[in-house]
């Protein structure tokens, strides 16, 4: 609620992970149970804690039947009332290249990993400005938004940025081929 969207939760996946995977625009901050930004009101159904968290719910949270979507999974069907997500502030992240994989002619998957302290706050349709040396390109995020440290970008075309990605493959030998 209030939008009436539905989504499936797989296994012990959290409500937040499943909702983001389904492309919903949900409010969250740290996604690991510290900030409480992902709180939602449990209107109907039952949830179970599947991840530890340090957030201490207030008396009002308890009275309002609030749950942390980043730490709980549903037991059967549930109905949640979620707030509108705040705008995501501009972020600057440093990431290392984990792998470059050939997807087809002129198309590569650039797999990045941020540090444990840096996580990409994500919304569907989000674009990143990626810099390799002095060369930059805006690219849509291709990875699941529930994996904030692992970022997959699809690089296509024949330009200076694509050449830089190809040089990474040659220098480091990361191609999965």
Short mmCIF file of N, CA and C in Angstrom, two decimals:
data_model
loop_
_atom_site.label_atom_id
_atom_site.label_comp_id
_atom_site.label_asym_id
_atom_site.label_seq_id
_atom_site.Cartn_x
_atom_site.Cartn_y
_atom_site.Cartn_z
N UNK A 1 0.85 -1.17 0.00
CA UNK A 1 0.00 0.00 0.00
C UNK A 1 0.90 1.24 0.00
N UNK A 2 0.56 2.35 -0.57
CA UNK A 2 -0.75 2.65 -1.09
C UNK A 2 -0.93 2.28 -2.57
N UNK A 3 0.11 1.86 -3.27
CA UNK A 3 0.02 1.66 -4.71
C UNK A 3 -0.60 0.35 -5.17
N UNK A 4 -0.75 -0.62 -4.28
CA UNK A 4 -1.35 -1.88 -4.65
C UNK A 4 -0.45 -2.81 -5.44
N UNK A 5 0.85 -2.54 -5.47
CA UNK A 5 1.78 -3.43 -6.18
C UNK A 5 1.94 -4.74 -5.41
N UNK A 6 2.21 -5.80 -6.15
CA UNK A 6 2.49 -7.09 -5.54
C UNK A 6 3.82 -7.60 -6.05
N UNK A 7 4.46 -8.46 -5.24
CA UNK A 7 5.72 -9.08 -5.66
C UNK A 7 5.91 -10.36 -4.86
N UNK A 8 6.74 -11.24 -5.40
CA UNK A 8 7.03 -12.51 -4.75
C UNK A 8 8.34 -12.41 -3.98
N UNK A 9 8.41 -13.12 -2.88
CA UNK A 9 9.63 -13.21 -2.08
C UNK A 9 10.12 -14.64 -2.17
N UNK A 10 11.39 -14.81 -2.55
CA UNK A 10 11.98 -16.13 -2.71
C UNK A 10 12.71 -16.56 -1.44
N UNK A 11 12.31 -17.70 -0.88
CA UNK A 11 13.01 -18.27 0.28
C UNK A 11 13.09 -17.31 1.44
N UNK A 12 14.30 -17.12 1.94
CA UNK A 12 14.52 -16.25 3.10
C UNK A 12 14.98 -14.85 2.66
N UNK A 13 14.64 -14.47 1.46
CA UNK A 13 14.92 -13.14 0.95
C UNK A 13 14.14 -12.13 1.80
N UNK A 14 14.72 -10.95 2.03
CA UNK A 14 14.00 -9.94 2.80
C UNK A 14 12.94 -9.26 1.93
N UNK A 15 12.00 -8.63 2.59
CA UNK A 15 10.98 -7.87 1.87
C UNK A 15 11.61 -6.79 1.02
N UNK A 16 12.65 -6.12 1.54
CA UNK A 16 13.33 -5.08 0.78
C UNK A 16 14.02 -5.65 -0.46
N UNK A 17 14.78 -6.73 -0.31
CA UNK A 17 15.47 -7.35 -1.44
C UNK A 17 14.47 -7.74 -2.53
N UNK A 18 13.38 -8.38 -2.14
CA UNK A 18 12.39 -8.83 -3.11
C UNK A 18 11.68 -7.66 -3.78
N UNK A 19 11.35 -6.64 -3.01
CA UNK A 19 10.68 -5.47 -3.58
C UNK A 19 11.56 -4.73 -4.57
N UNK A 20 12.83 -4.56 -4.23
CA UNK A 20 13.76 -3.89 -5.15
C UNK A 20 13.97 -4.73 -6.40
N UNK A 21 14.10 -6.04 -6.22
CA UNK A 21 14.27 -6.94 -7.37
C UNK A 21 13.08 -6.85 -8.31
N UNK A 22 11.89 -6.62 -7.74
CA UNK A 22 10.67 -6.49 -8.53
C UNK A 22 10.53 -5.10 -9.17
N UNK A 23 11.48 -4.22 -8.89
CA UNK A 23 11.45 -2.89 -9.50
C UNK A 23 10.65 -1.85 -8.75
N UNK A 24 10.27 -2.13 -7.51
CA UNK A 24 9.52 -1.16 -6.73
C UNK A 24 10.44 -0.09 -6.18
N UNK A 25 9.92 1.09 -6.04
CA UNK A 25 10.68 2.20 -5.48
C UNK A 25 10.39 2.27 -3.99
N UNK A 26 11.23 1.61 -3.20
CA UNK A 26 11.03 1.53 -1.75
C UNK A 26 12.03 2.40 -1.02
N UNK A 27 11.60 2.94 0.10
CA UNK A 27 12.49 3.74 0.94
C UNK A 27 13.47 2.82 1.67
N UNK A 28 14.73 3.18 1.69
CA UNK A 28 15.73 2.49 2.51
C UNK A 28 16.97 3.35 2.58
N UNK A 29 17.80 3.07 3.57
CA UNK A 29 19.04 3.80 3.74
C UNK A 29 20.21 2.85 3.68
N UNK A 30 20.53 2.25 4.81
CA UNK A 30 21.71 1.40 4.91
C UNK A 30 21.48 0.00 4.35
N UNK A 31 20.29 -0.47 4.35
CA UNK A 31 19.85 -1.81 3.93
C UNK A 31 20.44 -2.94 4.77
N UNK A 32 20.99 -2.61 5.93
CA UNK A 32 21.52 -3.67 6.79
C UNK A 32 21.05 -3.56 8.24
N UNK A 33 19.93 -2.87 8.46
CA UNK A 33 19.32 -2.88 9.79
C UNK A 33 19.82 -1.88 10.78
N UNK A 34 20.48 -0.81 10.34
CA UNK A 34 20.99 0.17 11.28
C UNK A 34 20.18 1.46 11.34
N UNK A 35 19.64 1.91 10.21
CA UNK A 35 19.06 3.26 10.17
C UNK A 35 17.56 3.32 10.39
N UNK A 36 16.81 2.30 10.03
CA UNK A 36 15.36 2.32 10.18
C UNK A 36 14.61 3.00 9.05
N UNK A 37 15.31 3.47 8.02
CA UNK A 37 14.65 4.16 6.91
C UNK A 37 13.71 3.25 6.13
N UNK A 38 13.90 1.94 6.21
CA UNK A 38 13.08 1.00 5.43
C UNK A 38 11.82 0.55 6.17
N UNK A 39 11.53 1.15 7.33
CA UNK A 39 10.37 0.74 8.10
C UNK A 39 9.09 0.83 7.28
N UNK A 40 8.26 -0.18 7.44
CA UNK A 40 6.94 -0.21 6.80
C UNK A 40 5.94 -0.76 7.82
N UNK A 41 4.70 -0.35 7.68
CA UNK A 41 3.65 -0.83 8.60
C UNK A 41 3.10 -2.14 8.09
N UNK A 42 3.15 -3.15 8.95
CA UNK A 42 2.57 -4.46 8.63
C UNK A 42 1.07 -4.36 8.87
N UNK A 43 0.31 -4.32 7.77
CA UNK A 43 -1.14 -4.17 7.83
C UNK A 43 -1.81 -5.51 8.07
N UNK A 44 -1.28 -6.53 7.38
CA UNK A 44 -1.89 -7.85 7.45
C UNK A 44 -0.82 -8.90 7.22
N UNK A 45 -0.94 -10.03 7.90
CA UNK A 45 -0.01 -11.13 7.73
C UNK A 45 1.03 -11.18 8.83
N UNK A 46 2.01 -12.05 8.60
CA UNK A 46 3.04 -12.29 9.61
C UNK A 46 4.41 -12.28 8.94
N UNK A 47 5.41 -11.76 9.65
CA UNK A 47 6.78 -11.73 9.16
C UNK A 47 7.69 -12.42 10.16
N UNK A 48 8.87 -12.84 9.68
CA UNK A 48 9.86 -13.46 10.53
C UNK A 48 11.21 -12.78 10.27
N UNK A 49 11.97 -12.60 11.33
CA UNK A 49 13.29 -11.98 11.22
C UNK A 49 14.24 -12.97 10.55
N UNK A 50 14.89 -12.54 9.45
CA UNK A 50 15.84 -13.40 8.74
C UNK A 50 17.25 -12.82 8.70
N UNK A 51 17.40 -11.56 9.11
CA UNK A 51 18.72 -10.93 9.17
C UNK A 51 18.82 -10.13 10.46
N UNK A 52 20.00 -10.11 11.06
CA UNK A 52 20.17 -9.34 12.29
C UNK A 52 20.09 -7.84 12.00
N UNK A 53 19.71 -7.06 13.01
CA UNK A 53 19.69 -5.61 12.87
C UNK A 53 19.98 -4.97 14.21
N UNK A 54 20.52 -3.76 14.15
CA UNK A 54 20.82 -2.99 15.35
C UNK A 54 19.80 -1.90 15.62
N UNK A 55 18.90 -1.67 14.69
CA UNK A 55 17.90 -0.61 14.86
C UNK A 55 16.98 -0.97 16.02
N UNK A 56 16.78 -0.02 16.90
CA UNK A 56 15.92 -0.23 18.07
C UNK A 56 14.57 0.44 17.79
N UNK A 57 13.51 -0.36 17.58
CA UNK A 57 12.20 0.26 17.32
C UNK A 57 11.71 1.03 18.53
N UNK A 58 11.05 2.14 18.26
CA UNK A 58 10.49 2.96 19.34
C UNK A 58 9.16 2.35 19.81
N UNK A 59 8.65 2.86 20.87
CA UNK A 59 7.34 2.41 21.35
C UNK A 59 6.28 2.67 20.27
N UNK A 60 6.42 3.82 19.61
CA UNK A 60 5.46 4.17 18.56
C UNK A 60 5.58 3.21 17.38
N UNK A 61 6.82 2.82 17.02
CA UNK A 61 7.03 1.82 15.96
C UNK A 61 6.28 0.53 16.30
N UNK A 62 6.42 0.10 17.53
CA UNK A 62 5.76 -1.14 17.97
C UNK A 62 4.24 -0.98 17.94
N UNK A 63 3.75 0.16 18.42
CA UNK A 63 2.31 0.41 18.44
C UNK A 63 1.74 0.45 17.02
N UNK A 64 2.54 0.97 16.07
CA UNK A 64 2.11 1.09 14.68
C UNK A 64 2.37 -0.17 13.86
N UNK A 65 2.91 -1.23 14.52
CA UNK A 65 3.20 -2.50 13.85
C UNK A 65 4.21 -2.33 12.71
N UNK A 66 5.26 -1.54 12.97
CA UNK A 66 6.29 -1.28 11.97
C UNK A 66 7.31 -2.42 11.95
N UNK A 67 7.79 -2.76 10.74
CA UNK A 67 8.83 -3.77 10.57
C UNK A 67 9.92 -3.21 9.67
N UNK A 68 11.13 -3.71 9.86
CA UNK A 68 12.23 -3.34 8.97
C UNK A 68 12.19 -4.25 7.76
N UNK A 69 11.97 -3.70 6.59
CA UNK A 69 11.88 -4.53 5.39
C UNK A 69 13.22 -5.15 5.03
N UNK A 70 14.33 -4.60 5.53
CA UNK A 70 15.66 -5.14 5.22
C UNK A 70 16.02 -6.33 6.10
N UNK A 71 15.21 -6.62 7.11
CA UNK A 71 15.56 -7.68 8.05
C UNK A 71 14.49 -8.76 8.19
N UNK A 72 13.32 -8.55 7.60
CA UNK A 72 12.21 -9.48 7.77
C UNK A 72 11.73 -10.05 6.45
N UNK A 73 11.21 -11.25 6.53
CA UNK A 73 10.66 -11.97 5.39
C UNK A 73 9.23 -12.38 5.74
N UNK A 74 8.36 -12.47 4.76
CA UNK A 74 6.97 -12.82 5.08
C UNK A 74 6.79 -14.31 5.37
N UNK A 75 5.78 -14.60 6.18
CA UNK A 75 5.33 -15.97 6.40
C UNK A 75 3.95 -16.01 5.72
N UNK A 76 3.91 -16.39 4.48
CA UNK A 76 2.68 -16.33 3.69
C UNK A 76 2.48 -14.93 3.12
N UNK A 77 1.25 -14.64 2.74
CA UNK A 77 0.93 -13.33 2.15
C UNK A 77 0.91 -12.26 3.23
N UNK A 78 1.46 -11.10 2.89
CA UNK A 78 1.44 -9.96 3.80
C UNK A 78 1.02 -8.72 3.02
N UNK A 79 0.51 -7.75 3.76
CA UNK A 79 0.22 -6.43 3.20
C UNK A 79 1.01 -5.42 4.00
N UNK A 80 1.78 -4.60 3.27
CA UNK A 80 2.61 -3.56 3.90
C UNK A 80 2.16 -2.19 3.43
N UNK A 81 2.26 -1.23 4.32
CA UNK A 81 2.05 0.16 3.94
C UNK A 81 3.41 0.84 4.02
N UNK A 82 3.88 1.30 2.88
CA UNK A 82 5.21 1.91 2.81
C UNK A 82 5.09 3.39 2.55
N UNK A 83 6.07 4.13 3.03
CA UNK A 83 6.11 5.56 2.77
C UNK A 83 6.76 5.84 1.42
N UNK A 84 6.66 7.07 1.01
CA UNK A 84 7.31 7.48 -0.23
C UNK A 84 8.82 7.55 0.01
N UNK A 85 9.60 6.98 -0.89
CA UNK A 85 11.04 7.05 -0.71
C UNK A 85 11.55 8.48 -0.91
N UNK A 86 12.53 8.82 -0.11
CA UNK A 86 13.16 10.13 -0.26
C UNK A 86 14.02 10.13 -1.51
N UNK A 87 14.32 11.30 -2.01
CA UNK A 87 15.22 11.40 -3.16
C UNK A 87 16.59 10.86 -2.75
N UNK A 88 17.22 10.15 -3.67
CA UNK A 88 18.55 9.62 -3.40
C UNK A 88 19.56 10.73 -3.65
N UNK A 89 20.38 11.05 -2.66
CA UNK A 89 21.38 12.10 -2.88
C UNK A 89 22.44 11.61 -3.87
N UNK A 90 23.09 12.56 -4.53
CA UNK A 90 24.17 12.20 -5.44
C UNK A 90 25.25 11.47 -4.65
N UNK A 91 25.76 10.40 -5.21
CA UNK A 91 26.78 9.60 -4.54
C UNK A 91 28.04 9.56 -5.40
N UNK A 92 29.17 9.49 -4.75
CA UNK A 92 30.44 9.23 -5.42
C UNK A 92 31.01 7.98 -4.78
N UNK A 93 31.13 6.91 -5.57
CA UNK A 93 31.64 5.64 -5.07
C UNK A 93 32.90 5.26 -5.82
N UNK A 94 33.81 4.62 -5.11
CA UNK A 94 34.97 4.03 -5.74
C UNK A 94 34.72 2.54 -5.78
N UNK A 95 34.89 1.95 -6.95
CA UNK A 95 34.65 0.51 -7.10
C UNK A 95 35.82 -0.11 -7.84
N UNK A 96 36.02 -1.39 -7.60
CA UNK A 96 37.05 -2.11 -8.34
C UNK A 96 36.37 -2.99 -9.38
N UNK A 97 37.07 -3.25 -10.45
CA UNK A 97 36.55 -4.10 -11.50
C UNK A 97 36.73 -5.54 -11.05
N UNK A 98 35.63 -6.27 -10.95
CA UNK A 98 35.69 -7.69 -10.58
C UNK A 98 35.88 -8.56 -11.81
N UNK A 99 35.19 -8.19 -12.90
CA UNK A 99 35.23 -9.02 -14.10
C UNK A 99 34.70 -8.20 -15.28
N UNK A 100 35.23 -8.50 -16.45
CA UNK A 100 34.67 -7.98 -17.69
C UNK A 100 34.33 -9.21 -18.51
N UNK A 101 33.07 -9.30 -18.93
CA UNK A 101 32.59 -10.49 -19.62
C UNK A 101 32.03 -10.10 -20.98
N UNK A 102 32.38 -10.85 -22.01
CA UNK A 102 31.83 -10.63 -23.33
C UNK A 102 30.43 -11.20 -23.40
N UNK A 103 29.46 -10.35 -23.78
CA UNK A 103 28.07 -10.78 -23.90
C UNK A 103 27.70 -11.06 -25.35
N UNK A 104 28.44 -10.49 -26.27
CA UNK A 104 28.19 -10.65 -27.70
C UNK A 104 29.04 -9.65 -28.45
N UNK A 105 28.92 -9.61 -29.76
CA UNK A 105 29.72 -8.66 -30.53
C UNK A 105 29.46 -7.22 -30.10
N UNK A 106 30.51 -6.53 -29.70
CA UNK A 106 30.39 -5.13 -29.29
C UNK A 106 29.66 -4.91 -27.99
N UNK A 107 29.52 -5.93 -27.16
CA UNK A 107 28.78 -5.80 -25.90
C UNK A 107 29.52 -6.53 -24.78
N UNK A 108 29.81 -5.80 -23.71
CA UNK A 108 30.51 -6.38 -22.56
C UNK A 108 29.77 -6.04 -21.28
N UNK A 109 29.87 -6.95 -20.31
CA UNK A 109 29.34 -6.69 -18.97
C UNK A 109 30.52 -6.28 -18.10
N UNK A 110 30.44 -5.11 -17.53
CA UNK A 110 31.47 -4.60 -16.63
C UNK A 110 30.93 -4.80 -15.22
N UNK A 111 31.55 -5.73 -14.46
CA UNK A 111 31.12 -6.05 -13.10
C UNK A 111 32.03 -5.36 -12.10
N UNK A 112 31.42 -4.51 -11.27
CA UNK A 112 32.16 -3.72 -10.30
C UNK A 112 31.78 -4.13 -8.88
N UNK A 113 32.66 -3.84 -7.92
CA UNK A 113 32.39 -4.11 -6.51
C UNK A 113 32.85 -2.90 -5.70
N UNK A 114 31.94 -2.39 -4.88
CA UNK A 114 32.31 -1.29 -3.99
C UNK A 114 32.87 -1.86 -2.69
N UNK A 115 33.44 -1.00 -1.87
CA UNK A 115 33.93 -1.44 -0.56
C UNK A 115 32.73 -1.75 0.33
N UNK A 116 32.98 -2.41 1.44
CA UNK A 116 31.89 -2.73 2.37
C UNK A 116 31.23 -1.48 2.94
N UNK A 117 31.99 -0.40 3.02
CA UNK A 117 31.47 0.84 3.59
C UNK A 117 30.66 1.66 2.58
N UNK A 118 30.79 1.35 1.29
CA UNK A 118 30.09 2.12 0.27
C UNK A 118 29.10 1.23 -0.47
N UNK A 119 27.86 1.66 -0.48
CA UNK A 119 26.80 0.90 -1.15
C UNK A 119 26.04 1.84 -2.06
N UNK A 120 25.69 1.33 -3.22
CA UNK A 120 24.91 2.11 -4.17
C UNK A 120 23.45 2.10 -3.74
N UNK A 121 22.90 3.27 -3.44
CA UNK A 121 21.46 3.38 -3.20
C UNK A 121 20.83 3.45 -4.56
N UNK A 122 19.87 2.59 -4.82
CA UNK A 122 19.40 2.33 -6.17
C UNK A 122 17.91 2.53 -6.33
N UNK A 123 17.52 2.99 -7.51
CA UNK A 123 16.14 3.02 -7.97
C UNK A 123 16.12 2.52 -9.41
N UNK A 124 15.04 1.88 -9.80
CA UNK A 124 14.92 1.37 -11.16
C UNK A 124 15.12 2.51 -12.16
N UNK A 125 15.85 2.21 -13.23
CA UNK A 125 16.11 3.19 -14.28
C UNK A 125 17.30 4.08 -14.00
N UNK A 126 17.98 3.84 -12.90
CA UNK A 126 19.10 4.69 -12.50
C UNK A 126 20.28 4.57 -13.46
N UNK A 127 20.95 5.68 -13.65
CA UNK A 127 22.15 5.72 -14.48
C UNK A 127 23.33 6.14 -13.61
N UNK A 128 24.50 5.65 -13.97
CA UNK A 128 25.74 6.03 -13.29
C UNK A 128 26.66 6.72 -14.29
N UNK A 129 27.43 7.66 -13.80
CA UNK A 129 28.52 8.21 -14.60
C UNK A 129 29.76 7.46 -14.16
N UNK A 130 30.33 6.69 -15.09
CA UNK A 130 31.46 5.82 -14.79
C UNK A 130 32.71 6.43 -15.42
N UNK A 131 33.79 6.47 -14.65
CA UNK A 131 35.06 6.99 -15.16
C UNK A 131 36.11 5.90 -15.12
N UNK A 132 36.77 5.70 -16.24
CA UNK A 132 37.96 4.85 -16.31
C UNK A 132 39.06 5.79 -16.77
N UNK A 133 39.94 6.14 -15.84
CA UNK A 133 40.94 7.16 -16.15
C UNK A 133 40.22 8.48 -16.39
N UNK A 134 40.52 9.12 -17.51
CA UNK A 134 39.91 10.41 -17.84
C UNK A 134 38.68 10.26 -18.73
N UNK A 135 38.32 9.03 -19.08
CA UNK A 135 37.19 8.80 -19.98
C UNK A 135 35.95 8.44 -19.16
N UNK A 136 34.82 9.11 -19.44
CA UNK A 136 33.58 8.85 -18.70
C UNK A 136 32.45 8.51 -19.66
N UNK A 137 31.43 7.84 -19.08
CA UNK A 137 30.21 7.55 -19.83
C UNK A 137 29.07 7.35 -18.84
N UNK A 138 27.88 7.84 -19.20
CA UNK A 138 26.67 7.56 -18.42
C UNK A 138 26.12 6.22 -18.89
N UNK A 139 25.86 5.31 -17.93
CA UNK A 139 25.40 3.96 -18.26
C UNK A 139 24.28 3.58 -17.29
N UNK A 140 23.21 2.97 -17.81
CA UNK A 140 22.16 2.43 -16.95
C UNK A 140 22.69 1.24 -16.17
N UNK A 141 22.26 1.11 -14.92
CA UNK A 141 22.64 -0.02 -14.09
C UNK A 141 21.88 -1.25 -14.57
N UNK A 142 22.58 -2.37 -14.78
CA UNK A 142 21.95 -3.60 -15.25
C UNK A 142 21.76 -4.63 -14.15
N UNK A 143 22.39 -4.42 -13.00
CA UNK A 143 22.32 -5.42 -11.93
C UNK A 143 21.07 -5.25 -11.09
N UNK A 144 20.82 -6.28 -10.30
CA UNK A 144 19.71 -6.25 -9.36
C UNK A 144 19.97 -5.16 -8.32
N UNK A 145 19.00 -4.32 -8.04
CA UNK A 145 19.21 -3.25 -7.08
C UNK A 145 19.40 -3.74 -5.65
N UNK A 146 19.09 -5.01 -5.39
CA UNK A 146 19.24 -5.51 -4.02
C UNK A 146 20.69 -5.88 -3.72
N UNK A 147 21.56 -5.80 -4.69
CA UNK A 147 22.97 -6.08 -4.47
C UNK A 147 23.75 -4.77 -4.61
N UNK A 148 23.67 -3.94 -3.56
CA UNK A 148 24.23 -2.60 -3.65
C UNK A 148 25.74 -2.54 -3.80
N UNK A 149 26.46 -3.57 -3.39
CA UNK A 149 27.92 -3.56 -3.53
C UNK A 149 28.36 -4.10 -4.88
N UNK A 150 27.56 -4.96 -5.49
CA UNK A 150 27.88 -5.52 -6.81
C UNK A 150 27.10 -4.76 -7.85
N UNK A 151 27.82 -4.16 -8.78
CA UNK A 151 27.18 -3.34 -9.80
C UNK A 151 27.56 -3.89 -11.17
N UNK A 152 26.55 -4.19 -11.98
CA UNK A 152 26.80 -4.67 -13.34
C UNK A 152 26.34 -3.60 -14.32
N UNK A 153 27.22 -3.28 -15.25
CA UNK A 153 26.93 -2.31 -16.30
C UNK A 153 27.17 -2.98 -17.65
N UNK A 154 26.33 -2.69 -18.63
CA UNK A 154 26.52 -3.24 -19.96
C UNK A 154 27.09 -2.15 -20.86
N UNK A 155 28.27 -2.41 -21.39
CA UNK A 155 28.98 -1.45 -22.23
C UNK A 155 28.81 -1.88 -23.68
N UNK A 156 28.24 -0.99 -24.47
CA UNK A 156 28.06 -1.26 -25.89
C UNK A 156 28.66 -0.12 -26.69
N UNK A 157 28.80 -0.36 -27.97
CA UNK A 157 29.26 0.70 -28.86
C UNK A 157 30.74 0.61 -29.15
N UNK A 158 31.14 1.55 -29.96
CA UNK A 158 32.53 1.62 -30.42
C UNK A 158 33.01 3.05 -30.22
N UNK A 159 33.45 3.35 -29.02
CA UNK A 159 33.94 4.69 -28.71
C UNK A 159 35.12 4.57 -27.75
N UNK A 160 35.57 5.70 -27.25
CA UNK A 160 36.75 5.73 -26.38
C UNK A 160 36.52 4.96 -25.08
N UNK A 161 35.29 5.04 -24.52
CA UNK A 161 35.00 4.33 -23.28
C UNK A 161 35.05 2.82 -23.50
N UNK A 162 34.43 2.34 -24.58
CA UNK A 162 34.46 0.91 -24.90
C UNK A 162 35.91 0.44 -25.12
N UNK A 163 36.72 1.28 -25.72
CA UNK A 163 38.14 0.95 -25.91
C UNK A 163 38.85 0.80 -24.57
N UNK A 164 38.51 1.68 -23.61
CA UNK A 164 39.11 1.60 -22.27
C UNK A 164 38.72 0.28 -21.59
N UNK A 165 37.46 -0.14 -21.74
CA UNK A 165 37.01 -1.40 -21.16
C UNK A 165 37.79 -2.55 -21.81
N UNK A 166 37.95 -2.52 -23.11
CA UNK A 166 38.72 -3.56 -23.81
C UNK A 166 40.17 -3.59 -23.35
N UNK A 167 40.74 -2.42 -23.06
CA UNK A 167 42.12 -2.38 -22.56
C UNK A 167 42.21 -3.00 -21.17
N UNK A 168 41.18 -2.81 -20.35
CA UNK A 168 41.15 -3.47 -19.03
C UNK A 168 41.25 -4.98 -19.20
N UNK A 169 40.50 -5.51 -20.16
CA UNK A 169 40.51 -6.95 -20.41
C UNK A 169 41.91 -7.38 -20.81
N UNK A 170 42.55 -6.66 -21.71
CA UNK A 170 43.87 -7.02 -22.19
C UNK A 170 44.92 -6.91 -21.10
N UNK A 171 44.84 -5.86 -20.27
CA UNK A 171 45.83 -5.64 -19.21
C UNK A 171 45.71 -6.65 -18.08
N UNK A 172 44.49 -6.94 -17.69
CA UNK A 172 44.27 -7.77 -16.52
C UNK A 172 43.86 -9.18 -16.87
N UNK A 173 43.36 -9.38 -18.07
CA UNK A 173 42.94 -10.73 -18.50
C UNK A 173 41.72 -11.21 -17.75
N UNK A 174 40.71 -10.36 -17.61
CA UNK A 174 39.53 -10.71 -16.83
C UNK A 174 38.39 -11.30 -17.63
N UNK A 175 38.49 -11.33 -18.92
CA UNK A 175 37.36 -11.77 -19.74
C UNK A 175 37.03 -13.22 -19.44
N UNK A 176 35.74 -13.50 -19.37
CA UNK A 176 35.28 -14.87 -19.06
C UNK A 176 35.40 -15.79 -20.25
N UNK A 177 35.72 -15.28 -21.44
CA UNK A 177 35.84 -16.11 -22.64
C UNK A 177 37.00 -17.09 -22.53
#
